[in-house]
Coordinates of C-alpha atoms in Angstrom, one line a residue:
Chain A
X1 CA 78.1 110.1 87.0
X2 CA 76.3 113.1 89.6
X3 CA 79.4 114.9 91.4
X4 CA 80.1 116.8 94.0
X5 CA 80.3 120.8 92.8
X6 CA 82.3 123.2 94.9
X7 CA 82.9 127.3 94.5
X8 CA 85.4 128.6 94.2
X9 CA 88.7 126.3 93.8
X10 CA 91.0 129.0 95.1
X11 CA 89.6 132.1 97.7
X12 CA 92.7 134.6 98.8
X13 CA 91.7 136.6 101.5
X14 CA 93.0 138.7 104.7
X15 CA 94.3 137.2 108.1
X16 CA 90.2 137.8 109.9
X17 CA 88.3 138.2 107.5
X18 CA 85.4 136.1 106.6
X19 CA 85.2 133.2 103.9
X20 CA 82.4 130.9 102.8
X21 CA 83.1 128.1 100.9
X22 CA 80.2 126.6 99.0
X23 CA 79.5 123.3 98.2
X24 CA 76.1 121.9 96.3
X25 CA 76.5 118.6 97.4
X26 CA 75.4 115.0 95.1
X27 CA 71.3 115.6 95.2
X28 CA 70.0 111.8 97.0
X29 CA 72.6 112.1 98.9
X30 CA 70.9 112.9 103.0
X31 CA 74.7 113.2 104.8
X32 CA 77.8 116.0 104.0
X33 CA 80.6 116.5 105.4
X34 CA 83.8 119.1 105.7
X35 CA 87.3 118.1 105.6
X36 CA 90.8 119.6 105.5
X37 CA 94.2 118.9 103.5
X38 CA 96.5 121.4 105.2
X39 CA 99.7 121.0 102.5
X40 CA 101.7 117.6 102.4
X41 CA 99.8 116.4 105.5
X42 CA 96.8 113.8 105.8
X43 CA 93.0 114.7 105.3
X44 CA 91.0 115.6 108.5
X45 CA 87.6 115.1 109.4
X46 CA 86.2 118.8 110.4
X47 CA 82.3 118.4 111.0
X48 CA 79.2 116.5 109.6
X49 CA 76.1 117.7 108.9
X50 CA 73.1 115.3 108.7
X51 CA 68.7 116.4 109.4
X52 CA 70.1 119.9 109.4
X53 CA 72.1 119.4 112.4
X54 CA 75.9 118.9 112.7
X55 CA 76.2 115.2 113.5
X56 CA 79.8 115.2 114.5
X57 CA 82.6 117.7 115.0
X58 CA 86.1 117.7 115.4
X59 CA 87.7 120.2 117.8
X60 CA 89.4 121.7 115.0
X61 CA 85.6 122.8 114.2
X62 CA 86.2 125.5 116.9
X63 CA 83.6 128.4 117.7
X64 CA 85.1 130.4 114.5
X65 CA 83.3 127.8 112.3
X66 CA 79.8 126.8 110.9
X67 CA 78.7 125.9 108.4
X68 CA 74.7 126.0 107.1
X69 CA 72.6 124.4 103.7
X70 CA 70.0 127.2 103.1
X71 CA 68.7 126.3 101.3
X72 CA 67.7 122.4 99.5
X73 CA 71.2 121.7 97.2
X74 CA 73.7 124.0 98.7
X75 CA 75.9 123.3 101.3
X76 CA 78.5 126.3 103.3
X77 CA 81.2 126.4 105.5
X78 CA 81.8 130.2 107.3
X79 CA 85.6 130.7 109.1
X80 CA 84.0 133.9 110.5
X81 CA 88.0 135.6 111.1
X82 CA 90.6 133.6 109.2
X83 CA 93.9 133.1 110.6
X84 CA 97.0 131.9 109.1
X85 CA 96.8 128.3 109.6
X86 CA 93.5 127.9 107.8
X87 CA 95.0 127.6 105.0
X88 CA 94.4 125.0 103.3
X89 CA 92.5 122.7 101.3
X90 CA 88.7 122.5 102.8
X91 CA 86.9 119.7 100.7
X92 CA 82.6 119.2 100.6
X93 CA 82.1 115.2 100.5
X94 CA 78.6 113.4 100.9
X95 CA 77.2 110.2 100.5
X96 CA 74.0 108.8 100.5
X97 CA 74.4 106.9 104.0
X98 CA 77.0 107.6 107.5
X99 CA 80.9 107.0 106.9
X100 CA 80.5 104.0 108.5
X101 CA 78.2 102.3 106.0
X102 CA 78.4 104.3 103.0
X103 CA 80.8 105.5 100.7
X104 CA 81.5 109.4 100.6
X105 CA 82.0 111.1 97.6
X106 CA 84.3 114.4 97.1
X107 CA 84.0 117.8 95.7
X108 CA 87.6 118.7 93.4
X109 CA 88.3 120.8 96.9
X110 CA 88.6 124.9 97.7
X111 CA 92.1 126.1 98.0
X112 CA 92.2 128.6 101.3
X113 CA 95.1 130.6 101.3
X114 CA 95.1 133.4 104.1
X115 CA 97.3 136.2 104.2
Chain B
X1 CA 92.0 108.5 119.0
X2 CA 91.2 106.0 116.3
X3 CA 94.4 106.4 113.9
X4 CA 95.3 104.8 110.6
X5 CA 99.2 104.4 109.2
X6 CA 100.2 104.1 105.7
X7 CA 103.6 102.2 104.8
X8 CA 105.6 103.2 102.7
X9 CA 105.7 107.0 102.5
X10 CA 106.4 107.0 99.6
X11 CA 107.2 104.1 96.7
X12 CA 109.2 104.2 93.3
X13 CA 109.7 100.8 91.0
X14 CA 109.6 99.9 87.8
X15 CA 106.8 99.2 85.1
X16 CA 105.7 95.7 85.5
X17 CA 106.6 94.8 89.4
X18 CA 103.9 94.3 92.4
X19 CA 103.7 96.1 94.7
X20 CA 101.7 95.8 97.8
X21 CA 100.6 99.6 100.5
X22 CA 99.8 98.9 103.8
X23 CA 96.9 100.3 106.7
X24 CA 97.0 99.5 109.7
X25 CA 95.5 100.7 112.9
X26 CA 95.1 98.7 116.8
X27 CA 91.1 100.1 116.7
X28 CA 88.5 97.8 114.7
X29 CA 86.9 99.6 112.2
X30 CA 83.2 99.0 110.9
X31 CA 84.4 99.8 107.3
X32 CA 87.4 100.7 105.9
X33 CA 88.1 103.3 101.6
X34 CA 90.8 103.5 99.7
X35 CA 90.7 106.6 97.6
X36 CA 93.1 107.8 94.4
X37 CA 93.8 111.7 94.8
X38 CA 95.4 113.3 91.8
X39 CA 97.3 116.6 92.5
X40 CA 94.8 119.8 92.8
X41 CA 91.8 117.4 93.1
X42 CA 89.3 116.1 95.8
X43 CA 90.3 112.0 96.7
X44 CA 88.4 108.9 94.2
X45 CA 86.7 106.4 95.9
X46 CA 88.3 102.8 94.9
X47 CA 87.2 100.4 96.6
X48 CA 84.9 100.1 100.4
X49 CA 85.7 96.4 102.2
X50 CA 83.4 96.0 104.9
X51 CA 83.4 92.5 106.3
X52 CA 86.9 90.5 108.0
X53 CA 89.2 89.5 105.7
X54 CA 87.1 90.8 102.8
X55 CA 89.3 91.1 99.0
X56 CA 88.4 92.8 96.4
X57 CA 89.2 93.0 92.8
X58 CA 88.5 96.2 91.0
X59 CA 91.6 95.4 87.5
X60 CA 95.3 94.6 88.4
X61 CA 94.5 96.0 91.8
X62 CA 93.1 94.1 94.8
X63 CA 91.8 94.6 98.4
X64 CA 92.3 92.7 101.3
X65 CA 90.7 94.0 104.3
X66 CA 92.0 92.5 107.5
X67 CA 90.2 89.0 109.9
X68 CA 89.7 91.7 112.4
X69 CA 89.4 95.0 110.6
X70 CA 92.1 96.4 111.7
X71 CA 94.2 96.9 108.9
X72 CA 93.7 96.5 105.1
X73 CA 96.3 96.4 101.5
X74 CA 96.2 96.8 98.4
X75 CA 98.1 94.9 96.1
X76 CA 99.2 96.2 92.2
X77 CA 99.9 93.2 89.9
X78 CA 102.1 94.9 86.6
X79 CA 102.1 98.4 88.0
X80 CA 101.5 100.6 85.1
X81 CA 102.2 104.7 84.9
X82 CA 99.0 105.4 84.6
X83 CA 99.2 103.7 88.6
X84 CA 100.6 106.5 89.7
X85 CA 99.6 109.3 92.4
X86 CA 98.4 109.3 95.8
X87 CA 97.0 106.5 98.1
X88 CA 95.0 107.2 100.6
X89 CA 93.2 104.7 102.9
X90 CA 90.2 105.7 105.0
X91 CA 88.6 103.9 107.8
X92 CA 85.1 104.5 110.5
X93 CA 84.2 103.2 113.4
X94 CA 81.3 101.6 113.6
X95 CA 78.2 104.6 113.8
X96 CA 80.6 106.8 113.5
X97 CA 80.2 110.2 110.9
X98 CA 83.9 110.8 110.1
X99 CA 86.0 109.2 108.0
X100 CA 90.1 109.2 109.7
X101 CA 92.5 109.3 106.7
X102 CA 95.6 107.1 106.1
X103 CA 98.6 110.1 106.1
X104 CA 98.6 108.6 101.9
X105 CA 101.7 106.4 99.7
X106 CA 102.6 107.9 97.2
X107 CA 103.5 106.3 94.2
X108 CA 105.7 106.9 91.3
X109 CA 105.5 103.8 88.9
X110 CA 108.6 104.8 85.9
X111 CA 108.4 103.7 82.7

């Protein structure tokens, strides 16, 4: 069964450094998402991406964050200057249609640790 | 702001017992999805419900969407140790691109 893959599985970085988290969504999916989960807390929406542009973003997704689909297969999340509070599991997801109309398929996440 | 409240947050029962997990909101959702999440992994979809009053069964798991599409429940019959895990409900409003997640129910089934 096709799956969403994420790399790396674990990333350790120093505060103020830039990180790029990578995802390969399911190939026939058109909608892509990033969510995060701080340890012990809810899964939180960050951003959705459709037709090569951001379709919706949360208040968490400020100017430090950006997303890109640099080619036909990868979907990346960049955090420009990491803060301690960015430490979390970051999940990529994809779906055939929008979230209101189609189930999301999640990757296994990247655990980001900011020191 | 849409919120989903799950209850209970923690549940520990003996093998063979039945249980129900609730997911409630004051908002109407176009669809509601139930996921299961294992440690160190992403949420895995169990079911999607879209019609008010809809009931879906997945072996010993029964999912129901409230008539007003504001709440849902997950009922497990004759729970087994393999059912142990974190269960998440998540909803999307009409036209929305984001899922709103509940805080999860951590279920432990003791042999």
